[in-house]
mmCIF file of C-alpha atoms and ligand atoms in Angstrom:
data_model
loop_
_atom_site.group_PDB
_atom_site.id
_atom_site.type_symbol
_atom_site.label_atom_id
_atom_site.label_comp_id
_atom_site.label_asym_id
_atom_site.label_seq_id
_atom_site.Cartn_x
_atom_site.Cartn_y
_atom_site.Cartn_z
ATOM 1 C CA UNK A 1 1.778 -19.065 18.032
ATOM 2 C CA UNK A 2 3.169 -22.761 17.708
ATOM 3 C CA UNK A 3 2.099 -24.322 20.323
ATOM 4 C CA UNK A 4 -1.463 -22.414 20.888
ATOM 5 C CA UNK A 5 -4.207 -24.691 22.331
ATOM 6 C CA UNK A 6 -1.629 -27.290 23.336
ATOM 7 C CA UNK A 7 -0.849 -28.314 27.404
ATOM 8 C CA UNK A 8 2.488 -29.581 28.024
ATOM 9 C CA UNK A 9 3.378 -31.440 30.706
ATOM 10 C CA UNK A 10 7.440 -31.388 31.730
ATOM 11 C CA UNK A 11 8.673 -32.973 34.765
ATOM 12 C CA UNK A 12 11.682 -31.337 36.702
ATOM 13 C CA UNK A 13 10.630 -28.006 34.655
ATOM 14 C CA UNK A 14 10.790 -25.703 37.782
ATOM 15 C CA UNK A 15 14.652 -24.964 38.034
ATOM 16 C CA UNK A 16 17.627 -26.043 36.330
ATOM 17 C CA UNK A 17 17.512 -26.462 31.989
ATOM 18 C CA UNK A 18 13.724 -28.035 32.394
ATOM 19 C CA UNK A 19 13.019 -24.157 33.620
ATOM 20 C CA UNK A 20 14.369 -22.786 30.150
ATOM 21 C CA UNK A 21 11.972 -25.298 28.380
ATOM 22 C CA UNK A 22 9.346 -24.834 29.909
ATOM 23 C CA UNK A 23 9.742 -21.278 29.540
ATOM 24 C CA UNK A 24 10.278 -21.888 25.824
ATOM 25 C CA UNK A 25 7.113 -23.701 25.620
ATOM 26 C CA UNK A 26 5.363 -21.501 27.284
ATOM 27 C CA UNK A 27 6.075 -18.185 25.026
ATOM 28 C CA UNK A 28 5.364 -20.220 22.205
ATOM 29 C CA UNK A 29 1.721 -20.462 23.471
ATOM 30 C CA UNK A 30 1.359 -23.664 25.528
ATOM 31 C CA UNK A 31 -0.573 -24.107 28.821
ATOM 32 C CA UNK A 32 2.662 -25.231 30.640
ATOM 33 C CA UNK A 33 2.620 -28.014 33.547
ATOM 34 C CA UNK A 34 5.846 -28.372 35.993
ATOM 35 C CA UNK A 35 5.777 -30.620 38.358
ATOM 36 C CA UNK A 36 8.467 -32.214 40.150
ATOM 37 C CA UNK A 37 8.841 -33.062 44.213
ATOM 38 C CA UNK A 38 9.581 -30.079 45.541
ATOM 39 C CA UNK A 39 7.399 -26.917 43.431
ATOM 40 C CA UNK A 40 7.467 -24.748 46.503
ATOM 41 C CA UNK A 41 10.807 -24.030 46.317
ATOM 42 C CA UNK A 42 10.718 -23.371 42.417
ATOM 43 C CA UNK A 43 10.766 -19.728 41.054
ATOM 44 C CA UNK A 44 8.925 -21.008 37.688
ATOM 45 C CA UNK A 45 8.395 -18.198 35.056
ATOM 46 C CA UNK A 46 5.666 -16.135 34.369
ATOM 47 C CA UNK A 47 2.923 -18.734 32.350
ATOM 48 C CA UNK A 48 3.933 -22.141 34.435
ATOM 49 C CA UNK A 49 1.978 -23.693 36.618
ATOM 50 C CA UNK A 50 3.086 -26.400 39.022
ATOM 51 C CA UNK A 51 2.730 -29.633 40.523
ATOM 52 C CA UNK A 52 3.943 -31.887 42.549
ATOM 53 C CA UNK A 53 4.888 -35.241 41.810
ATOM 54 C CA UNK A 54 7.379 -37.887 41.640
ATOM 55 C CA UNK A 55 8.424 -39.232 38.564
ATOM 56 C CA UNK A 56 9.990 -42.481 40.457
ATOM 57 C CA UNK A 57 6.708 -43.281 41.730
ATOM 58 C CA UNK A 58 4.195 -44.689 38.964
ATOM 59 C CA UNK A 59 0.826 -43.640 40.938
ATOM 60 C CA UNK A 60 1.837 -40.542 41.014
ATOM 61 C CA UNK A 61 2.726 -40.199 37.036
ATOM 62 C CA UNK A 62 -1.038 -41.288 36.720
ATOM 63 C CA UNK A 63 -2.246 -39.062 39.252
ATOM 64 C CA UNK A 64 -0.331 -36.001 37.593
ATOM 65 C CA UNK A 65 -1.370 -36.537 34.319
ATOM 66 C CA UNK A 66 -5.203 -36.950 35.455
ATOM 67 C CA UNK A 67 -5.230 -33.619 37.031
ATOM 68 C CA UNK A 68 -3.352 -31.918 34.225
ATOM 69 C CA UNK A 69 -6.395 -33.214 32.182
ATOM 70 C CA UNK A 70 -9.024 -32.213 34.675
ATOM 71 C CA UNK A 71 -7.411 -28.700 35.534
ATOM 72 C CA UNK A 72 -5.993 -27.995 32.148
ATOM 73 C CA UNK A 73 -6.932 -30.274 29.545
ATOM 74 C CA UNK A 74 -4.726 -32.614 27.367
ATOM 75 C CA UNK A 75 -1.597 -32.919 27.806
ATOM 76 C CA UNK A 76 -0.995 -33.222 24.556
ATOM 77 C CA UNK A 77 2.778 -32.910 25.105
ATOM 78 C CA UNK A 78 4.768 -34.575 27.282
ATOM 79 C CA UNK A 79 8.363 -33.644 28.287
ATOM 80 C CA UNK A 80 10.586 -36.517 30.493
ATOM 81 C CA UNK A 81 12.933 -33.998 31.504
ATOM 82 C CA UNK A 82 13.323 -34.719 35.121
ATOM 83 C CA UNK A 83 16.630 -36.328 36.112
ATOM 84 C CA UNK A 84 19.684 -36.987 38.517
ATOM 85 C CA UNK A 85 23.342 -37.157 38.688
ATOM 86 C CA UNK A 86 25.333 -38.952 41.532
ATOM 87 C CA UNK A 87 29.140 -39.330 40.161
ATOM 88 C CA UNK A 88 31.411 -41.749 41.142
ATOM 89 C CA UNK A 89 33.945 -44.627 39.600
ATOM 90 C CA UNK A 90 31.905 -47.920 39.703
ATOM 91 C CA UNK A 91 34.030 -49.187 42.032
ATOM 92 C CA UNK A 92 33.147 -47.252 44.794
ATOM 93 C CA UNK A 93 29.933 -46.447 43.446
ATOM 94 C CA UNK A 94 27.054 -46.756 46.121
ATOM 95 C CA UNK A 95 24.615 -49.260 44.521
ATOM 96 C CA UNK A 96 21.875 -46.763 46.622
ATOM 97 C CA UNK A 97 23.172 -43.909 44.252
ATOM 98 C CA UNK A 98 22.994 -46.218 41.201
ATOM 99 C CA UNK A 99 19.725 -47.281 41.819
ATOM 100 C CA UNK A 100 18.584 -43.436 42.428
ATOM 101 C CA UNK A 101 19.971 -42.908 38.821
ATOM 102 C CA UNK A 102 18.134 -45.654 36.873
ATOM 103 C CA UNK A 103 15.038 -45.315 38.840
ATOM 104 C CA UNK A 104 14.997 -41.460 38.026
ATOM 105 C CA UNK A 105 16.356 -41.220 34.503
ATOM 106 C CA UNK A 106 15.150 -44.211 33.370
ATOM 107 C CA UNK A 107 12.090 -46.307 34.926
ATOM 108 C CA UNK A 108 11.175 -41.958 35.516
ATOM 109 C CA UNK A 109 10.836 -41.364 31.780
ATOM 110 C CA UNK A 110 9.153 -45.008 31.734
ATOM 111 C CA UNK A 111 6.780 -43.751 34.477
ATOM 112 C CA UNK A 112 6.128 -40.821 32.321
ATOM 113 C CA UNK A 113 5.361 -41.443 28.609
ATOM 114 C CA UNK A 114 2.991 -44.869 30.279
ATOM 115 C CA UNK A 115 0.923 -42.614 32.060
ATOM 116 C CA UNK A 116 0.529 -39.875 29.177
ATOM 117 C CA UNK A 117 -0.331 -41.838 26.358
ATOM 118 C CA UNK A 118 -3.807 -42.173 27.213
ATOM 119 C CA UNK A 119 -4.296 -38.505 27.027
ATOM 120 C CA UNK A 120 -1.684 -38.000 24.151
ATOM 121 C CA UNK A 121 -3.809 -40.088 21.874
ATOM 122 C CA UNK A 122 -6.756 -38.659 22.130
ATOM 123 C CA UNK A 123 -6.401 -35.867 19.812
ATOM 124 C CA UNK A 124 -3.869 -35.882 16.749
ATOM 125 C CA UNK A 125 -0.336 -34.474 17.201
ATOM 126 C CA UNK A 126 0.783 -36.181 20.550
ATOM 127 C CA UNK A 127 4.250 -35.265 21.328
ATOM 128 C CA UNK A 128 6.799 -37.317 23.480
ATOM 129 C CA UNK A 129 9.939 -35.492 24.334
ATOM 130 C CA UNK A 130 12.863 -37.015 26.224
ATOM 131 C CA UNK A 131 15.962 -35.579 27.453
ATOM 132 C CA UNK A 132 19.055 -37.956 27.185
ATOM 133 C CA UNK A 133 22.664 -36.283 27.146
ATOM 134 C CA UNK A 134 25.860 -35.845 24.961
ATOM 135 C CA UNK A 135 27.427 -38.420 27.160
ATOM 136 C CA UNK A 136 24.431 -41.062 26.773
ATOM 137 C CA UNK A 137 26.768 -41.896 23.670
ATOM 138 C CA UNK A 138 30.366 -41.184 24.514
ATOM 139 C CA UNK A 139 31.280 -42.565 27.780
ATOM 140 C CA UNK A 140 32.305 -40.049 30.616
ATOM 141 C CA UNK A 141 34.311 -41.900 33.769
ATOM 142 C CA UNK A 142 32.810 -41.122 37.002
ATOM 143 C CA UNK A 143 29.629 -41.025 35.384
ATOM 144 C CA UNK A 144 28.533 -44.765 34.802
ATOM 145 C CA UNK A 145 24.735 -44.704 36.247
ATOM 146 C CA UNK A 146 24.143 -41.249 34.524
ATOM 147 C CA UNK A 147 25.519 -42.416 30.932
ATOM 148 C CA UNK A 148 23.818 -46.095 31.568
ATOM 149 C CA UNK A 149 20.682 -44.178 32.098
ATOM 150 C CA UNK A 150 20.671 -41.984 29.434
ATOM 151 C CA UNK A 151 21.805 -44.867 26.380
ATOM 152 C CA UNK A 152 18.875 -46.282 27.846
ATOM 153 C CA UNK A 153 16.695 -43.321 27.552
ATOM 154 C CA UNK A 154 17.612 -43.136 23.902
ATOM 155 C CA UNK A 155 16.560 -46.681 23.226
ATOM 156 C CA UNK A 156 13.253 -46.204 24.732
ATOM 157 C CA UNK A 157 12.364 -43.256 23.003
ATOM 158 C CA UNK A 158 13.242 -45.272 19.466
ATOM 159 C CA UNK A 159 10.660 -48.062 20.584
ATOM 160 C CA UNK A 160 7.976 -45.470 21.659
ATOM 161 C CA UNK A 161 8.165 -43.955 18.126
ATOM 162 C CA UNK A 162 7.488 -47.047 16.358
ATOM 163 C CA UNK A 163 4.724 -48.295 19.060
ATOM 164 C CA UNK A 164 3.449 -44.795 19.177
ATOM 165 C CA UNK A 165 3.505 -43.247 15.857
ATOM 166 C CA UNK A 166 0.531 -45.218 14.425
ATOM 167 C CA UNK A 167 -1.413 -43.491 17.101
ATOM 168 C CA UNK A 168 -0.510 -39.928 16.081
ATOM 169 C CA UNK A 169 2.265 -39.412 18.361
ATOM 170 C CA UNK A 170 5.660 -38.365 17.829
ATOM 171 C CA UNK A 171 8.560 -39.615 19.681
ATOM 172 C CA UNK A 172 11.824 -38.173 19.854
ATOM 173 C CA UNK A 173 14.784 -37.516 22.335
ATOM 174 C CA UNK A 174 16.867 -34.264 22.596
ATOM 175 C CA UNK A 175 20.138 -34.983 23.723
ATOM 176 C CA UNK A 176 22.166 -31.405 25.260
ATOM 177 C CA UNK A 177 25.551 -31.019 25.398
ATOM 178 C CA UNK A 178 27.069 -28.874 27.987
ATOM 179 C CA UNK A 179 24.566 -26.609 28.900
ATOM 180 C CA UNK A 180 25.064 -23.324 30.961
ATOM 181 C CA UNK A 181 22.404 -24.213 33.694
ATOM 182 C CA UNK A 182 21.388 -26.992 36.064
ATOM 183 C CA UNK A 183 23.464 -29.347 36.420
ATOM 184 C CA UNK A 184 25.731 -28.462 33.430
ATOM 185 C CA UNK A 185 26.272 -25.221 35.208
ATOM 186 C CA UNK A 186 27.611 -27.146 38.181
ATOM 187 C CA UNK A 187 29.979 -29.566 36.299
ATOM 188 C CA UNK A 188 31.186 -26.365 35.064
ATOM 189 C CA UNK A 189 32.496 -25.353 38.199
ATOM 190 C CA UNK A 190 34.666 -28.201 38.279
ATOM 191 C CA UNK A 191 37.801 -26.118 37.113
ATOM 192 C CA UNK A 192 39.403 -29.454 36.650
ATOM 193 C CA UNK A 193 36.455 -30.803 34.891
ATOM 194 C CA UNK A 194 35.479 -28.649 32.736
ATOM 195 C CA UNK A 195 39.146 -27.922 31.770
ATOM 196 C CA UNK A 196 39.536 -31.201 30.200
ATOM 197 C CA UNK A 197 35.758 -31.388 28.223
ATOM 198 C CA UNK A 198 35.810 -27.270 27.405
ATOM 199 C CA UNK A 199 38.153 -27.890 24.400
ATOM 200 C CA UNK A 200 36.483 -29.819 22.862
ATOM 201 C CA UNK A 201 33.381 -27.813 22.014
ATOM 202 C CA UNK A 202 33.256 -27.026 18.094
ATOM 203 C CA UNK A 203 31.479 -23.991 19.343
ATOM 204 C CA UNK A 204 33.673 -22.675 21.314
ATOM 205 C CA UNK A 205 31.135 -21.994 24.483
ATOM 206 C CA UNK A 206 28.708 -23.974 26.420
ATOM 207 C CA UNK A 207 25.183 -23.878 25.107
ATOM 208 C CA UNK A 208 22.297 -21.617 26.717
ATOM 209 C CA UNK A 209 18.593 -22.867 28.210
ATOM 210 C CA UNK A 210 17.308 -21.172 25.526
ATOM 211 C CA UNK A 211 19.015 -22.620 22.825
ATOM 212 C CA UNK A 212 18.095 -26.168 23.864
ATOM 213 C CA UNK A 213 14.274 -24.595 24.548
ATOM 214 C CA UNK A 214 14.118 -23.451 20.881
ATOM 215 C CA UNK A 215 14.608 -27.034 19.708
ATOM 216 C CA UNK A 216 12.096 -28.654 22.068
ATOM 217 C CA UNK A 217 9.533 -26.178 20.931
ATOM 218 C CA UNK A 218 10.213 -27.405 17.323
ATOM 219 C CA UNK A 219 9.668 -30.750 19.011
ATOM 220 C CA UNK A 220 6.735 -30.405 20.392
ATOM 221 C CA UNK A 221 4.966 -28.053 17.441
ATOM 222 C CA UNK A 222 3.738 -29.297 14.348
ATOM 223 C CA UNK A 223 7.090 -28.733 12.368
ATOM 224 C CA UNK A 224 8.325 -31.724 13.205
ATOM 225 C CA UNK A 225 5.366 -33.724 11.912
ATOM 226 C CA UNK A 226 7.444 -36.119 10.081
ATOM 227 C CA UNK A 227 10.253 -36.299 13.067
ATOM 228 C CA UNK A 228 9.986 -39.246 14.637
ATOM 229 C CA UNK A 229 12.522 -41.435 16.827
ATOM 230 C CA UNK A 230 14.884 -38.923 16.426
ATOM 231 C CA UNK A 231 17.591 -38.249 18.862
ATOM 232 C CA UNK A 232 18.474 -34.691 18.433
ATOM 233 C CA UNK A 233 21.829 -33.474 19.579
ATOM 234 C CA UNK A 234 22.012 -29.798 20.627
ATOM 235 C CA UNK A 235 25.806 -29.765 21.640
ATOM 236 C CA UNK A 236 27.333 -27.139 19.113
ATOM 237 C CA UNK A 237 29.486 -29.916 17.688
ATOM 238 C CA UNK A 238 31.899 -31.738 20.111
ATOM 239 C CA UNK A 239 34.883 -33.482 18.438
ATOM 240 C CA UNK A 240 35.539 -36.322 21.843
HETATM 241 N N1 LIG B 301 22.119 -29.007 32.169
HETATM 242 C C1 LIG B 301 22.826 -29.696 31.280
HETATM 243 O O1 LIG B 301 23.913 -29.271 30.852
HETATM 244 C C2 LIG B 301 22.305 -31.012 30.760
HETATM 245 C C3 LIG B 301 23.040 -31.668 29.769
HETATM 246 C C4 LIG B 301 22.572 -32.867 29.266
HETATM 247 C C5 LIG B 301 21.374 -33.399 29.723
HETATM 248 N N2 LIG B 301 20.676 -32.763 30.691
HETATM 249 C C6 LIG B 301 19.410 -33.356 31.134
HETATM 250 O O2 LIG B 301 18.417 -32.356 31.209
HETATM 251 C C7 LIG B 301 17.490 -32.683 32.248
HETATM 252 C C8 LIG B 301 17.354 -31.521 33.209
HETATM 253 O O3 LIG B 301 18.622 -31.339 33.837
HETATM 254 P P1 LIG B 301 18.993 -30.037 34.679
HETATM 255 O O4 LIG B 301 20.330 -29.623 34.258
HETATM 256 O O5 LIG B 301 17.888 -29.067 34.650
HETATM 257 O O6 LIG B 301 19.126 -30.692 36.147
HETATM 258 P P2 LIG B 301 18.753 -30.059 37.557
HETATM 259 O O7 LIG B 301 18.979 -28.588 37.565
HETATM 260 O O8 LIG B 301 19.448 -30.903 38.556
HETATM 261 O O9 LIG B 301 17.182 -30.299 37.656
HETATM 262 C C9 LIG B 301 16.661 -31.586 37.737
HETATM 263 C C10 LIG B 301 15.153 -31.502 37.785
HETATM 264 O O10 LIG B 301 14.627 -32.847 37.906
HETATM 265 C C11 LIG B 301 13.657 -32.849 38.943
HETATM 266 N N3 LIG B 301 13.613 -34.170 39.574
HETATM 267 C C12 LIG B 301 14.649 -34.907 40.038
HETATM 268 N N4 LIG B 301 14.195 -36.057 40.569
HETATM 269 C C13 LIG B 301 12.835 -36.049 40.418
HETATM 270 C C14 LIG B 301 11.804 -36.945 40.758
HETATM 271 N N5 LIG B 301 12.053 -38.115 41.371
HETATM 272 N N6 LIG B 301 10.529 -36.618 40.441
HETATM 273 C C15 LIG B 301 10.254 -35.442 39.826
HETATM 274 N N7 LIG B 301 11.193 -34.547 39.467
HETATM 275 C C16 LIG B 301 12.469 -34.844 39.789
HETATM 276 C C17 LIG B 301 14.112 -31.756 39.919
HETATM 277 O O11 LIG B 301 13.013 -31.248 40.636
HETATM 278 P P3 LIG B 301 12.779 -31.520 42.208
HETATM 279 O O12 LIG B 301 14.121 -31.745 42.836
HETATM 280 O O13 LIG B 301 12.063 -30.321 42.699
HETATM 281 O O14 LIG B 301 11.915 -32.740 42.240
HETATM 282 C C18 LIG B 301 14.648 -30.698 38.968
HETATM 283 O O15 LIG B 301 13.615 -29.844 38.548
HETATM 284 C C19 LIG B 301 18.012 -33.956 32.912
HETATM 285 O O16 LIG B 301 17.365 -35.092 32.369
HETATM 286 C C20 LIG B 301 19.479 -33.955 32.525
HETATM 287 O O17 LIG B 301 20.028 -35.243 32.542
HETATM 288 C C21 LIG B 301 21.121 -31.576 31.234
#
C-alpha cells in the first residue's frame, strides 16, 4: 500500500474531518497517531492509536512526537489538522476567543511542524500536511480569527517548503471547502447559513471526509514527490 512503513502523526484526528484522515491514512497502510486533549472521549477507527496532547502547548508537541518515535517509530508524516472556531463580528469579538483561535490554528500548527522536523528528517520523504480552509482566502464575516488564522496557516506552510525541502521534506497545505463533518457539519445546520454559501458550490453538494482523506493520502505518499508548497483546494469548485 502507499503509505506502508510510514507513522503519521495528525493532531485533532479523533472526531470531526481529522477522523476521516486519519482513517484514510490508515487504510492506505500507515501506523496512525491521534492525539488531541481529550482521546478518551474519541471513537477513533479501527488502526488509530491515540494520544493526548495539546497542540497550544509547545512541551507537549515535543513530548508527543518523542513518544510517537519511541512507541512507534518516525513520524515520518505529520498532519496539523487540529483546530477551532469561535464566530463573532470583530466588534464584539472576545479578544479571549481570538486569542483561542490564533493560538490553536496558528502558533498550534507552529507548535507542530517545530517539534516534528527532527524526526521528519531523518529518513527521506518527510511529509508536512496542514489544513487551512476555503475561507483562509475569501473572507467570511463573523469569522475574522478563523480566516486570520488560516491565511496565516497558508503562509507558513509556503516558508516550511522552501526551509524544508532541501532536507527531504515536503510541505504543503490542503485547504477543504464545506465539508460534511466536524465543524462543517455544524455550520451546516445554520439553515440561514448555509442557505446563503450552499449556492455557490460548483458541485452542487458539500464534500465528504473521505474525499478530503483521499487527497491527504496523496499528500503524504510518494506521489506527490515533486509537490511542494502547494495549497490544495478540495472544495468542488466554489464560484464566491
Ligand atoms: N469540517 C470542515 O468542513 C472544514 C472545512 C475547512 C477546514 N477545516 C479544518 O479541518 C480541521 C479539522 O476540523 P474539524 O471539522 O474536524 O473540526 P472539529 O470536528 O471541531 O475537530 C477539531 C479537532 O481539533 C482538536 N483540537 C482542538 N483544539 C486542540 C488543541 N488545543 N490541542 C489538540 N487538539 C485540539 C479536537 O480534539 P480535542 O477537542 O479532543 O482536543 C478535534 O479533534 C481544522 O483545522 C479545520 O479548520 C474543516
Amino acid at each position: 500500500m502507499q503509505l506502508d512503513g510510514r507513522t503519521a502523526v495528525i493532531t485533532g484526528g479523533g472526531r470531526g474531518l481529522g477522523r476521516h484522515v486519519a482513517e484514510a491514512l490508515a487504510a492506505a497502510g500507515a501506523v496512525v497517531v491521534a492525539a488531541g486533549r481529550n482521546p478518551g472521549e474519541w471513537r477513533t477507527p479501527a488502526g488509530v492509536a491515540t494520544l493526548k496532547a495539546d497542540v497550544t502547548v509547545p512541551e507537549s508537541m515535543t513530548e508527543l512526537m518523542a513518544t510517537v518515535q519511541e512507541q512507534f517509530g518516525g513520524p515520518h508524516i505529520v498532519v496539523a489538522n487540529a483546530g477551532v472556531s469561535r464566530p463573532g463580528p470583530v466588534a464584539a469579538l472576545a479578544a479571549e476567543h481570538w486569542g483561542e483561535v490564533i493560538d490553536t490554528n496558528l502558533n498550534g500548527v507552529f507548535h507542530t511542524v517545530r517539534a516534528a522536523i527532527p524526526y521528519l528528517k531523518e529518513s527521506p520523504g518527510g511529509r508536512v500536511i496542514t489544513l487551512s480552509s476555503l475561507i483562509g482566502r475569501r473572507p467570511m464575516p463573523g469569522a475574522a480569527a478563523y480566516c486570520a488564522s488560516k491565511a496565516a496557516v497558508e503562509m507558513f506552510t509556503q516558508v516550511c517548503a522552501l526551509e524544508l525541502g532541501p532536507l527531504g521534506i515536503t510541505a504543503n497545505c490542503l485547504s477543504p471547502g464545506f465539508i460534511d463533518a466536524g465543524m462543517g457539519r455544524q455550520l451546516m445546520a445554520n439553515e440561514a447559513l448555509w442557505g446563503r454559501f450552499s449556492g455557490a458550490l460548483a458541485a452542487g453538494r458539500p464534500g465528504t471526509g473521505e474525499e478530503v482523506g483521499k487527497v491527504a493520502v496523496f499528500l503524504a505518499s510518494q506521489d506527490s514527490s515533486y509537490v511542494n508548497g502547494h495549497v490544495l483546494n478540495v472544495d468542488g469548485g466554489v464560484g464566491w
